[in-house]
Short mmCIF file of C-alpha atoms in Angstrom, two decimals:
data_model
loop_
_atom_site.label_atom_id
_atom_site.label_comp_id
_atom_site.label_asym_id
_atom_site.label_seq_id
_atom_site.Cartn_x
_atom_site.Cartn_y
_atom_site.Cartn_z
CA UNK A 1 109.66 205.75 42.16
CA UNK A 2 107.02 203.30 41.08
CA UNK A 3 107.20 199.80 42.40
CA UNK A 4 107.21 197.02 39.88
CA UNK A 5 104.66 194.22 40.38
CA UNK A 6 105.68 192.48 43.53
CA UNK A 7 108.27 189.87 42.70
CA UNK A 8 108.10 187.02 45.13
CA UNK A 9 110.47 184.12 45.22
CA UNK A 10 108.04 181.24 45.49
CA UNK A 11 109.23 177.91 46.88
CA UNK A 12 108.78 175.07 44.40
CA UNK A 13 105.50 173.13 44.53
CA UNK A 14 107.10 169.95 45.81
CA UNK A 15 108.60 171.81 48.76
CA UNK A 16 105.30 173.40 49.65
CA UNK A 17 103.60 169.99 49.54
CA UNK A 18 106.35 168.54 51.68
CA UNK A 19 105.90 171.29 54.25
CA UNK A 20 102.20 170.61 54.50
CA UNK A 21 102.79 166.89 54.95
CA UNK A 22 105.58 167.65 57.39
CA UNK A 23 103.41 169.82 59.61
CA UNK A 24 100.54 167.35 59.62
CA UNK A 25 102.93 164.43 60.15
CA UNK A 26 104.67 166.17 63.02
CA UNK A 27 101.35 166.77 64.78
CA UNK A 28 100.32 163.16 64.31
CA UNK A 29 103.67 161.95 65.63
CA UNK A 30 103.47 164.21 68.67
CA UNK A 31 99.98 162.89 69.36
CA UNK A 32 101.12 159.29 69.13
CA UNK A 33 104.06 160.04 71.39
CA UNK A 34 101.87 161.69 74.00
CA UNK A 35 99.56 158.69 73.94
CA UNK A 36 102.48 156.38 74.69
CA UNK A 37 102.19 154.47 71.43
CA UNK A 38 105.80 155.10 70.46
CA UNK A 39 107.30 154.12 73.82
CA UNK A 40 106.24 150.57 74.67
CA UNK A 41 108.39 150.54 77.80
CA UNK A 42 106.84 153.60 79.37
CA UNK A 43 104.61 152.59 82.27
CA UNK A 44 100.96 153.35 81.58
CA UNK A 45 97.76 152.49 83.38
CA UNK A 46 96.90 149.96 80.68
CA UNK A 47 100.22 148.17 81.05
CA UNK A 48 99.77 147.88 84.81
CA UNK A 49 96.37 146.28 84.34
CA UNK A 50 97.72 144.06 81.56
CA UNK A 51 100.28 142.71 84.04
CA UNK A 52 97.56 141.83 86.54
CA UNK A 53 95.87 139.90 83.76
CA UNK A 54 99.11 138.18 82.76
CA UNK A 55 99.61 137.08 86.35
CA UNK A 56 96.15 135.75 87.12
CA UNK A 57 94.20 135.48 83.91
CA UNK A 58 91.06 137.41 83.00
CA UNK A 59 87.84 137.11 84.97
CA UNK A 60 85.37 139.07 82.81
CA UNK A 61 83.28 141.63 84.64
CA UNK A 62 85.42 141.58 87.78
CA UNK A 63 87.82 144.13 89.19
CA UNK A 64 91.40 143.42 88.16
CA UNK A 65 92.51 143.62 91.81
CA UNK A 66 90.56 143.06 95.01
CA UNK A 67 88.28 141.00 92.80
CA UNK A 68 86.70 138.93 95.55
CA UNK A 69 84.51 140.93 97.87
CA UNK A 70 81.12 141.89 99.20
CA UNK A 71 79.10 145.14 99.17
CA UNK A 72 78.22 147.10 102.28
CA UNK A 73 75.49 149.60 103.05
CA UNK A 74 75.44 151.98 105.97
CA UNK A 75 76.17 155.45 107.13
CA UNK A 76 78.88 157.57 108.67
CA UNK A 77 78.05 159.66 111.70
CA UNK A 78 80.39 162.57 112.16
CA UNK A 79 81.66 163.45 115.61
CA UNK A 80 82.27 167.00 114.41
CA UNK A 81 85.82 166.85 115.78
CA UNK A 82 87.47 166.81 112.35
CA UNK A 83 85.56 169.89 111.19
CA UNK A 84 88.38 172.05 112.55
CA UNK A 85 90.87 170.62 110.07
CA UNK A 86 88.65 169.82 107.07
CA UNK A 87 85.78 171.71 105.52
CA UNK A 88 84.42 168.53 103.90
CA UNK A 89 80.70 168.25 104.62
CA UNK A 90 81.11 164.66 105.80
CA UNK A 91 82.95 165.93 108.89
CA UNK A 92 80.49 168.67 109.84
CA UNK A 93 78.94 168.58 113.30
CA UNK A 94 75.95 166.27 113.26
CA UNK A 95 76.45 165.16 109.66
CA UNK A 96 75.17 161.73 108.72
CA UNK A 97 76.42 160.55 105.36
CA UNK A 98 75.22 157.41 103.55
CA UNK A 99 77.92 155.02 102.40
CA UNK A 100 78.19 152.29 99.80
CA UNK A 101 81.21 150.20 100.65
CA UNK A 102 83.02 147.03 99.85
CA UNK A 103 85.11 144.58 101.82
CA UNK A 104 87.52 142.50 99.77
CA UNK A 105 90.80 140.64 99.56
CA UNK A 106 93.65 141.60 97.23
CA UNK A 107 94.16 139.54 94.10
CA UNK A 108 92.59 139.21 90.68
CA UNK A 109 90.84 135.88 91.24
CA UNK A 110 87.29 136.31 92.57
CA UNK A 111 87.25 132.63 93.56
CA UNK A 112 90.50 132.63 95.53
CA UNK A 113 90.34 131.09 99.02
CA UNK A 114 90.14 133.71 101.75
CA UNK A 115 93.15 132.16 103.43
CA UNK A 116 95.38 132.64 100.39
CA UNK A 117 96.38 136.18 101.32
CA UNK A 118 96.80 137.80 104.76
CA UNK A 119 95.43 141.21 103.77
CA UNK A 120 91.81 142.42 103.83
CA UNK A 121 90.56 145.69 102.35
CA UNK A 122 87.72 148.11 102.85
CA UNK A 123 86.51 150.61 100.27
CA UNK A 124 83.94 153.30 100.96
CA UNK A 125 81.97 155.83 98.96
CA UNK A 126 80.52 158.66 101.03
CA UNK A 127 77.82 160.69 99.25
CA UNK A 128 77.48 164.09 100.84
CA UNK A 129 74.32 166.20 100.96
CA UNK A 130 75.89 168.63 98.50
CA UNK A 131 76.37 165.82 95.97
CA UNK A 132 80.15 165.65 96.34
CA UNK A 133 81.66 162.25 97.00
CA UNK A 134 84.57 160.87 98.95
CA UNK A 135 85.89 157.51 97.79
CA UNK A 136 88.60 155.69 99.68
CA UNK A 137 90.28 152.26 99.50
CA UNK A 138 92.07 151.07 102.59
CA UNK A 139 94.05 147.97 103.50
CA UNK A 140 94.51 146.09 106.76
CA UNK A 141 98.28 146.35 106.80
CA UNK A 142 100.58 148.88 108.51
CA UNK A 143 102.43 150.10 105.40
CA UNK A 144 102.34 149.43 101.68
CA UNK A 145 105.01 147.23 100.15
CA UNK A 146 106.27 149.78 97.62
CA UNK A 147 106.39 153.54 97.27
CA UNK A 148 106.11 154.11 93.51
CA UNK A 149 104.02 152.80 90.63
CA UNK A 150 107.21 151.68 88.86
CA UNK A 151 108.16 149.53 91.84
CA UNK A 152 104.61 148.18 91.99
CA UNK A 153 104.83 147.20 88.33
CA UNK A 154 108.17 145.49 88.88
CA UNK A 155 106.71 143.61 91.82
CA UNK A 156 103.83 142.41 89.67
CA UNK A 157 106.25 141.33 86.96
CA UNK A 158 108.34 139.41 89.51
CA UNK A 159 105.19 137.62 90.65
CA UNK A 160 104.28 136.42 87.18
CA UNK A 161 103.84 132.64 87.20
CA UNK A 162 106.26 130.42 85.33
CA UNK A 163 104.38 128.13 82.92
CA UNK A 164 106.51 125.16 84.00
CA UNK A 165 105.89 125.39 87.75
CA UNK A 166 102.70 127.44 88.06
CA UNK A 167 104.58 129.55 90.62
CA UNK A 168 106.59 132.77 90.45
CA UNK A 169 110.27 132.49 89.61
CA UNK A 170 112.00 132.52 93.03
CA UNK A 171 115.13 134.08 91.59
CA UNK A 172 113.13 136.92 90.10
CA UNK A 173 111.23 137.51 93.33
CA UNK A 174 114.48 137.51 95.32
CA UNK A 175 116.04 139.95 92.85
CA UNK A 176 113.06 142.26 93.21
CA UNK A 177 113.29 142.35 96.99
CA UNK A 178 117.05 142.78 96.85
CA UNK A 179 116.70 145.88 94.67
CA UNK A 180 113.77 147.26 96.67
CA UNK A 181 114.84 147.56 100.30
CA UNK A 182 111.84 149.80 100.95
CA UNK A 183 109.74 146.62 101.04
CA UNK A 184 111.44 145.64 104.32
CA UNK A 185 108.81 146.95 106.75
CA UNK A 186 105.96 145.33 104.84
CA UNK A 187 107.81 142.02 104.60
CA UNK A 188 108.54 141.99 108.31
CA UNK A 189 104.83 142.35 108.98
CA UNK A 190 103.82 139.82 106.33
CA UNK A 191 106.10 137.13 107.78
CA UNK A 192 103.89 136.75 110.84
CA UNK A 193 100.56 138.02 109.49
CA UNK A 194 97.80 135.43 109.60
CA UNK A 195 94.77 135.70 107.31
CA UNK A 196 91.92 136.93 109.47
CA UNK A 197 88.75 134.85 109.40
CA UNK A 198 86.67 138.00 109.85
CA UNK A 199 86.45 141.35 108.12
CA UNK A 200 84.94 142.80 111.29
CA UNK A 201 88.06 142.63 113.42
CA UNK A 202 90.39 144.39 110.99
CA UNK A 203 91.78 147.91 111.13
CA UNK A 204 91.83 149.36 107.61
CA UNK A 205 94.45 152.03 106.82
CA UNK A 206 94.61 154.61 104.05
CA UNK A 207 98.37 153.96 103.67
CA UNK A 208 98.58 156.91 101.30
CA UNK A 209 98.64 160.39 102.79
CA UNK A 210 96.11 163.07 101.93
CA UNK A 211 95.66 166.72 102.76
CA UNK A 212 92.78 168.10 104.71
CA UNK A 213 91.86 171.70 103.94
CA UNK A 214 89.98 173.73 106.51
CA UNK A 215 87.53 176.58 106.02
CA UNK A 216 90.41 179.07 105.87
CA UNK A 217 92.41 177.11 103.31
CA UNK A 218 94.95 175.81 105.81
CA UNK A 219 96.30 172.40 104.91
CA UNK A 220 97.15 169.45 107.11
CA UNK A 221 98.69 166.21 105.90
CA UNK A 222 96.84 163.18 107.26
CA UNK A 223 96.46 159.47 107.00
CA UNK A 224 93.33 157.74 108.24
CA UNK A 225 92.21 154.40 109.60
CA UNK A 226 88.95 152.62 110.20
CA UNK A 227 89.39 151.08 113.66
CA UNK A 228 86.96 148.27 114.51
CA UNK A 229 84.80 148.54 117.55
CA UNK A 230 84.88 145.29 119.46
CA UNK A 231 82.51 142.97 117.66
CA UNK A 232 80.15 140.73 119.61
CA UNK A 233 81.31 137.16 119.86
CA UNK A 234 79.56 135.04 117.32
CA UNK A 235 76.95 132.72 118.71
CA UNK A 236 77.89 129.97 116.35
CA UNK A 237 81.40 128.61 116.69
CA UNK A 238 83.77 129.91 114.02
CA UNK A 239 84.92 127.27 111.60
CA UNK A 240 88.51 126.87 110.46
CA UNK A 241 89.80 129.00 107.62
CA UNK A 242 87.92 127.68 104.63
CA UNK A 243 87.43 129.13 101.18
CA UNK A 244 84.72 131.70 101.90
CA UNK A 245 84.98 132.25 105.62
CA UNK A 246 84.96 136.02 105.38
CA UNK A 247 81.59 136.32 103.66
CA UNK A 248 79.95 133.77 105.96
CA UNK A 249 81.37 135.47 109.04
CA UNK A 250 80.18 138.89 107.85
CA UNK A 251 76.66 137.63 107.21
CA UNK A 252 76.47 136.00 110.60
CA UNK A 253 77.67 139.12 112.41
CA UNK A 254 75.31 141.46 110.56
CA UNK A 255 72.37 139.22 111.43
CA UNK A 256 73.13 140.04 115.06
CA UNK A 257 73.43 143.77 114.52
CA UNK A 258 75.31 146.55 112.76
CA UNK A 259 79.12 146.60 112.70
CA UNK A 260 81.01 149.71 113.68
CA UNK A 261 84.35 151.25 112.94
CA UNK A 262 85.75 154.54 114.24
CA UNK A 263 87.39 156.82 111.69
CA UNK A 264 90.72 157.86 113.18
CA UNK A 265 92.60 160.69 111.49
CA UNK A 266 96.35 160.84 112.17
CA UNK A 267 97.89 164.26 111.67
CA UNK A 268 101.39 164.40 110.21
CA UNK A 269 104.02 166.42 112.01
CA UNK A 270 106.26 168.65 109.87
CA UNK A 271 108.78 166.41 108.15
CA UNK A 272 106.71 163.25 108.18
CA UNK A 273 106.91 161.63 104.74
CA UNK A 274 103.74 162.09 102.71
CA UNK A 275 105.11 160.72 99.45
CA UNK A 276 106.14 157.29 100.71
CA UNK A 277 103.53 154.75 101.70
CA UNK A 278 106.22 152.30 102.84
CA UNK A 279 107.07 154.50 105.80
CA UNK A 280 104.83 154.68 108.84
CA UNK A 281 104.71 157.92 110.81
CA UNK A 282 106.23 157.85 114.28
CA UNK A 283 104.06 156.97 117.26
CA UNK A 284 102.48 159.74 119.25
CA UNK A 285 101.16 161.80 116.38
CA UNK A 286 98.01 163.77 117.17
CA UNK A 287 94.88 161.86 116.29
CA UNK A 288 91.29 162.96 115.85
CA UNK A 289 88.30 160.64 115.96
CA UNK A 290 86.23 161.96 113.09
CA UNK A 291 83.18 159.79 113.56
CA UNK A 292 81.68 156.32 113.38
CA UNK A 293 81.04 154.12 110.40
CA UNK A 294 77.93 152.01 110.90
CA UNK A 295 77.60 149.08 108.53
CA UNK A 296 73.98 147.96 108.50
CA UNK A 297 73.71 145.55 105.60
CA UNK A 298 75.67 143.61 103.04
CA UNK A 299 74.89 142.58 99.49
CA UNK A 300 76.50 140.24 97.03
CA UNK A 301 78.96 142.17 94.88
CA UNK A 302 77.36 140.79 91.73
CA UNK A 303 74.01 142.46 92.38
CA UNK A 304 74.87 145.01 95.04
CA UNK A 305 75.27 148.76 94.86
CA UNK A 306 79.07 148.56 95.05
CA UNK A 307 79.36 146.56 91.84
CA UNK A 308 79.40 149.53 89.52
CA UNK A 309 81.39 151.81 91.82
CA UNK A 310 85.00 152.54 90.98
CA UNK A 311 86.65 153.30 94.33
CA UNK A 312 89.01 155.86 92.84
CA UNK A 313 90.90 157.41 95.78
CA UNK A 314 91.09 160.73 93.93
CA UNK A 315 87.33 161.26 93.96
CA UNK A 316 87.41 163.69 96.84
CA UNK A 317 85.10 166.34 98.28
CA UNK A 318 86.03 169.93 98.88
CA UNK A 319 88.12 169.80 102.06
CA UNK A 320 90.17 166.73 101.16
CA UNK A 321 92.93 166.71 98.55
CA UNK A 322 95.59 164.32 97.37
CA UNK A 323 99.07 164.54 98.88
CA UNK A 324 102.20 164.17 96.77
CA UNK A 325 102.10 160.39 97.27
CA UNK A 326 102.93 159.06 93.78
CA UNK A 327 100.79 155.97 94.30
CA UNK A 328 97.59 158.03 94.26
CA UNK A 329 97.51 159.12 90.61
CA UNK A 330 98.67 155.65 89.55
CA UNK A 331 95.82 154.05 91.49
CA UNK A 332 93.33 156.49 89.97
CA UNK A 333 94.55 155.82 86.43
CA UNK A 334 94.76 152.06 86.85
CA UNK A 335 91.39 151.73 88.54
CA UNK A 336 89.80 153.73 85.70
CA UNK A 337 91.35 151.34 83.20
CA UNK A 338 90.13 148.30 85.11
CA UNK A 339 86.67 149.87 85.48
CA UNK A 340 86.41 150.41 81.73
CA UNK A 341 87.47 146.84 80.99
CA UNK A 342 84.99 145.28 83.38
CA UNK A 343 82.05 147.52 82.48
CA UNK A 344 82.75 146.82 78.81
CA UNK A 345 82.66 143.10 79.58
CA UNK A 346 79.34 143.50 81.37
CA UNK A 347 77.99 145.52 78.45
CA UNK A 348 79.05 142.70 76.12
CA UNK A 349 77.22 140.21 78.27
CA UNK A 350 80.36 138.50 79.55
CA UNK A 351 80.14 139.63 83.16
CA UNK A 352 79.11 137.69 86.25
CA UNK A 353 75.47 138.80 85.91
CA UNK A 354 75.24 136.83 82.70
CA UNK A 355 76.43 133.70 84.51
CA UNK A 356 73.74 133.84 87.18
CA UNK A 357 70.80 134.12 84.71
CA UNK A 358 67.58 135.58 86.27
CA UNK A 359 68.07 138.80 88.31
CA UNK A 360 68.75 141.53 85.72
CA UNK A 361 68.30 141.64 82.01
CA UNK A 362 71.06 143.33 80.10
CA UNK A 363 70.18 145.88 77.47
CA UNK A 364 71.09 144.62 73.99
CA UNK B 1 92.41 182.50 40.42
CA UNK B 2 89.67 184.53 42.00
CA UNK B 3 89.82 185.72 45.58
CA UNK B 4 86.75 185.94 47.80
CA UNK B 5 85.72 189.51 48.48
CA UNK B 6 84.73 188.73 52.03
CA UNK B 7 86.47 187.60 55.17
CA UNK B 8 85.08 185.82 58.22
CA UNK B 9 83.61 188.13 60.85
CA UNK B 10 85.94 189.01 63.70
CA UNK B 11 83.94 186.98 66.27
CA UNK B 12 84.21 183.95 64.00
CA UNK B 13 87.92 184.47 63.55
CA UNK B 14 88.51 184.95 67.26
CA UNK B 15 86.52 181.84 68.11
CA UNK B 16 88.30 179.83 65.43
CA UNK B 17 91.76 180.76 66.65
CA UNK B 18 90.98 180.32 70.32
CA UNK B 19 89.13 177.05 69.90
CA UNK B 20 91.74 175.62 67.53
CA UNK B 21 94.39 176.03 70.20
CA UNK B 22 92.17 174.80 73.04
CA UNK B 23 90.84 171.80 71.13
CA UNK B 24 94.28 170.63 70.09
CA UNK B 25 95.41 171.07 73.68
CA UNK B 26 92.40 169.04 74.88
CA UNK B 27 93.11 166.20 72.48
CA UNK B 28 96.70 165.97 73.64
CA UNK B 29 95.64 166.26 77.28
CA UNK B 30 93.08 163.50 76.73
CA UNK B 31 95.45 160.91 75.31
CA UNK B 32 98.20 161.95 77.71
CA UNK B 33 96.12 161.71 80.84
CA UNK B 34 94.76 158.21 80.25
CA UNK B 35 98.23 156.86 79.58
CA UNK B 36 99.92 158.57 82.51
CA UNK B 37 100.41 157.08 85.97
CA UNK B 38 102.31 160.08 87.35
CA UNK B 39 101.18 163.39 88.85
CA UNK B 40 100.57 164.45 85.23
CA UNK B 41 97.53 162.19 85.31
CA UNK B 42 95.92 164.18 88.12
CA UNK B 43 96.82 167.58 86.70
CA UNK B 44 95.66 166.74 83.19
CA UNK B 45 92.36 165.29 84.37
CA UNK B 46 91.85 168.36 86.54
CA UNK B 47 92.28 170.60 83.49
CA UNK B 48 90.43 168.37 81.04
CA UNK B 49 87.03 168.64 82.66
CA UNK B 50 86.67 172.41 83.07
CA UNK B 51 88.32 173.02 79.71
CA UNK B 52 85.79 170.67 78.15
CA UNK B 53 82.96 172.73 79.60
CA UNK B 54 84.55 175.97 78.38
CA UNK B 55 84.69 174.48 74.89
CA UNK B 56 81.06 173.41 75.14
CA UNK B 57 80.05 176.99 75.93
CA UNK B 58 82.27 178.35 73.18
CA UNK B 59 80.88 176.02 70.52
CA UNK B 60 77.34 177.08 71.37
CA UNK B 61 78.36 180.72 70.96
CA UNK B 62 80.15 179.81 67.76
CA UNK B 63 77.06 178.18 66.28
CA UNK B 64 75.12 181.36 67.04
CA UNK B 65 77.86 183.45 65.41
CA UNK B 66 77.79 181.25 62.33
CA UNK B 67 74.06 181.69 62.03
CA UNK B 68 74.24 185.47 62.51
CA UNK B 69 77.32 186.05 60.35
CA UNK B 70 77.25 183.67 57.37
CA UNK B 71 80.75 182.70 56.31
CA UNK B 72 82.29 183.90 53.05
CA UNK B 73 81.68 181.77 49.99
CA UNK B 74 84.34 179.40 48.76
CA UNK B 75 86.10 180.42 45.55
CA UNK B 76 83.87 179.97 42.52
CA UNK B 77 86.48 177.98 40.64
CA UNK B 78 86.82 175.36 43.37
CA UNK B 79 85.98 171.91 41.95
CA UNK B 80 82.65 170.63 43.25
CA UNK B 81 84.18 167.57 44.92
CA UNK B 82 86.44 169.81 46.99
CA UNK B 83 83.51 172.09 47.76
CA UNK B 84 81.47 169.11 49.01
CA UNK B 85 84.34 167.79 51.08
CA UNK B 86 84.85 171.22 52.62
CA UNK B 87 81.21 171.57 53.64
CA UNK B 88 81.01 168.01 54.92
CA UNK B 89 84.16 168.39 56.99
CA UNK B 90 82.92 171.63 58.55
CA UNK B 91 79.58 170.03 59.46
CA UNK B 92 81.52 167.15 60.99
CA UNK B 93 83.75 169.50 62.96
CA UNK B 94 80.76 171.29 64.45
CA UNK B 95 79.05 167.99 65.26
CA UNK B 96 82.18 166.67 66.96
CA UNK B 97 82.82 169.90 68.88
CA UNK B 98 79.32 169.61 70.29
CA UNK B 99 79.25 165.85 70.82
CA UNK B 100 82.58 165.44 72.60
CA UNK B 101 81.99 167.51 75.74
CA UNK B 102 78.44 166.17 75.97
CA UNK B 103 79.78 162.62 75.72
CA UNK B 104 82.29 163.38 78.46
CA UNK B 105 79.70 164.91 80.77
CA UNK B 106 77.24 162.08 80.25
CA UNK B 107 79.99 159.45 80.54
CA UNK B 108 80.92 160.69 84.01
CA UNK B 109 77.24 160.86 84.93
CA UNK B 110 76.68 157.28 83.81
CA UNK B 111 79.72 156.17 85.80
CA UNK B 112 78.15 157.58 88.94
CA UNK B 113 80.99 160.06 89.36
CA UNK B 114 80.30 163.53 90.73
CA UNK B 115 81.00 165.87 87.80
CA UNK B 116 83.48 168.20 89.49
CA UNK B 117 85.09 171.17 87.77
CA UNK B 118 87.57 172.02 90.48
CA UNK B 119 87.38 171.23 94.15
CA UNK B 120 83.87 172.51 94.78
CA UNK B 121 82.00 173.33 91.55
CA UNK B 122 79.75 170.38 90.74
CA UNK B 123 77.62 169.96 87.63
CA UNK B 124 74.46 167.84 87.81
CA UNK B 125 74.41 164.39 86.29
CA UNK B 126 72.77 164.41 82.87
CA UNK B 127 72.15 160.67 82.60
CA UNK B 128 71.36 158.01 85.21
CA UNK B 129 74.16 155.91 86.60
CA UNK B 130 74.44 152.74 84.56
CA UNK B 131 77.58 150.70 84.01
CA UNK B 132 76.69 149.61 80.49
CA UNK B 133 75.84 153.15 79.40
CA UNK B 134 79.13 154.30 80.95
CA UNK B 135 81.13 151.79 78.93
CA UNK B 136 79.43 152.78 75.69
CA UNK B 137 79.90 156.51 76.32
CA UNK B 138 83.50 156.11 77.43
CA UNK B 139 84.40 154.29 74.22
CA UNK B 140 82.35 156.81 72.21
CA UNK B 141 84.24 159.68 73.79
CA UNK B 142 87.54 158.15 72.73
CA UNK B 143 86.39 157.29 69.20
CA UNK B 144 84.97 160.78 68.66
CA UNK B 145 88.18 162.32 69.96
CA UNK B 146 90.33 160.34 67.54
CA UNK B 147 87.92 161.21 64.74
CA UNK B 148 88.13 164.89 65.64
CA UNK B 149 91.91 164.75 65.59
CA UNK B 150 91.87 163.12 62.17
CA UNK B 151 89.42 165.68 60.77
CA UNK B 152 91.50 168.52 62.23
CA UNK B 153 94.61 167.17 60.50
CA UNK B 154 92.70 166.99 57.22
CA UNK B 155 91.27 170.48 57.82
CA UNK B 156 94.74 171.85 58.50
CA UNK B 157 96.19 170.19 55.41
CA UNK B 158 93.34 171.54 53.29
CA UNK B 159 93.75 175.05 54.72
CA UNK B 160 97.45 175.03 53.89
CA UNK B 161 96.64 173.64 50.46
CA UNK B 162 94.33 176.62 49.87
CA UNK B 163 96.95 178.99 51.22
CA UNK B 164 100.20 177.68 49.80
CA UNK B 165 99.21 175.70 46.72
CA UNK B 166 95.98 177.17 45.34
CA UNK B 167 96.65 180.61 46.81
CA UNK B 168 92.96 181.43 46.44
CA UNK B 169 92.43 183.74 49.41
CA UNK B 170 90.56 181.14 51.52
CA UNK B 171 93.28 181.09 54.15
CA UNK B 172 93.33 184.85 54.19
CA UNK B 173 89.61 185.02 54.77
CA UNK B 174 90.14 183.44 58.18
CA UNK B 175 93.46 184.93 59.16
CA UNK B 176 94.02 188.33 57.63
CA UNK B 177 92.07 191.50 57.14
CA UNK B 178 90.36 192.51 53.96
CA UNK B 179 92.81 192.70 51.11
CA UNK B 180 95.02 190.34 49.22
CA UNK B 181 98.23 188.89 50.43
#
């Protein structure tokens, strides 16, 4: 039997056009949805940084948090003791790794008085021989106030200043703490914490947990701390807590000699929470002294090597990995957003370098 | 309507299909990862970088394939404005496929980041660390990505127009074997 010419039921033209537009439109919609443009209430890195700016205003060229600080130069001398639990080069026996660091205080205002907040922070970038880097940001507090980025955002929102009073709304702040009992441990500490007049006497803690990976691929959950070695008493008498005590104190101490911290690694026992920075691990956990940080020099953060460093805690060498702590990816995303905003401001000539004339010329 | 008597070579077709899927995936991963604050952020970034390098290698191979196996001609009855738009959009697609991974690699280099593809594979920096250059490249990477997405949507719409409206064999030259459909 011969087949007639193939008879095909063809959809009408308008339907075919509609299908094409439908497919293209669906793709565009899915793209917009993935980008967060259709869900203004979904928490994104940009919205976190926007809230910092709503709370404190914009200081072009500066970090959106831990804005006031000073650069450090030095090196880390490994004790070799941590090499058994991490294959990162920085921990190898005899390894000496240069660091570019930063000491700072939390807050978005680079001109805030040092006494305005009781917390001090230390950030470090280790550059290994093999070119891999380890970047870490630590705070001198025993636990973090919140466990999740959503809670952090809510805390920021509660701290937004009322136009009428120039202060946060006390009812809103109270409501936040009432609905976030996990902040209890931090608040108990903060009640009696006094702002230190020196960066050199502080113990800086990772707060977030990480995983060390050894040469055989075995994993160990850890937190770490930079524990200060007793600093020499200053020859000049310390003044009272004034606006810029910390920087002056640091300069004076470094003129007398390098400052040292010991890197203490605390190993989690099975069951210790790694996804909750509000919970300290019980006393008596095994600890390893991984080496000594030697801070040899400081530089102003406007001209220093730390200025253009984004201390993203997820820039990690082979041998260190993130834990399941939900704060880590949020920090990484938010810091990247802040870094782009401030480097864009510098590129546009609005950053702090522009204010201080001479030093560097910006490319047009 | 006349049909072309040629189809794209099988390497070209394989590369087209594979890269179409991977590039669309990359574009979605890109916008998703910068917006996310959850574990998705880490996973997507971890995929984005090595996938970008894979696409860079593939586009270089693809350019070689295009040179060695010239593509079939467009239908002779295609209006010249459509012919020009087609050629321009294909040039643009190739330029963007090449520029995007290079912009990403140089952006990370300018930001002083180690360019890691996984926990231990590190690529060398291809530009010096410079905050201003970083900012420019980071914005460029985003602009080029959005442009690529827009051109892909137009390319897709045009392909379906050839296939479902004009029915001129162009779609078949990329997707089916020799012979009419």
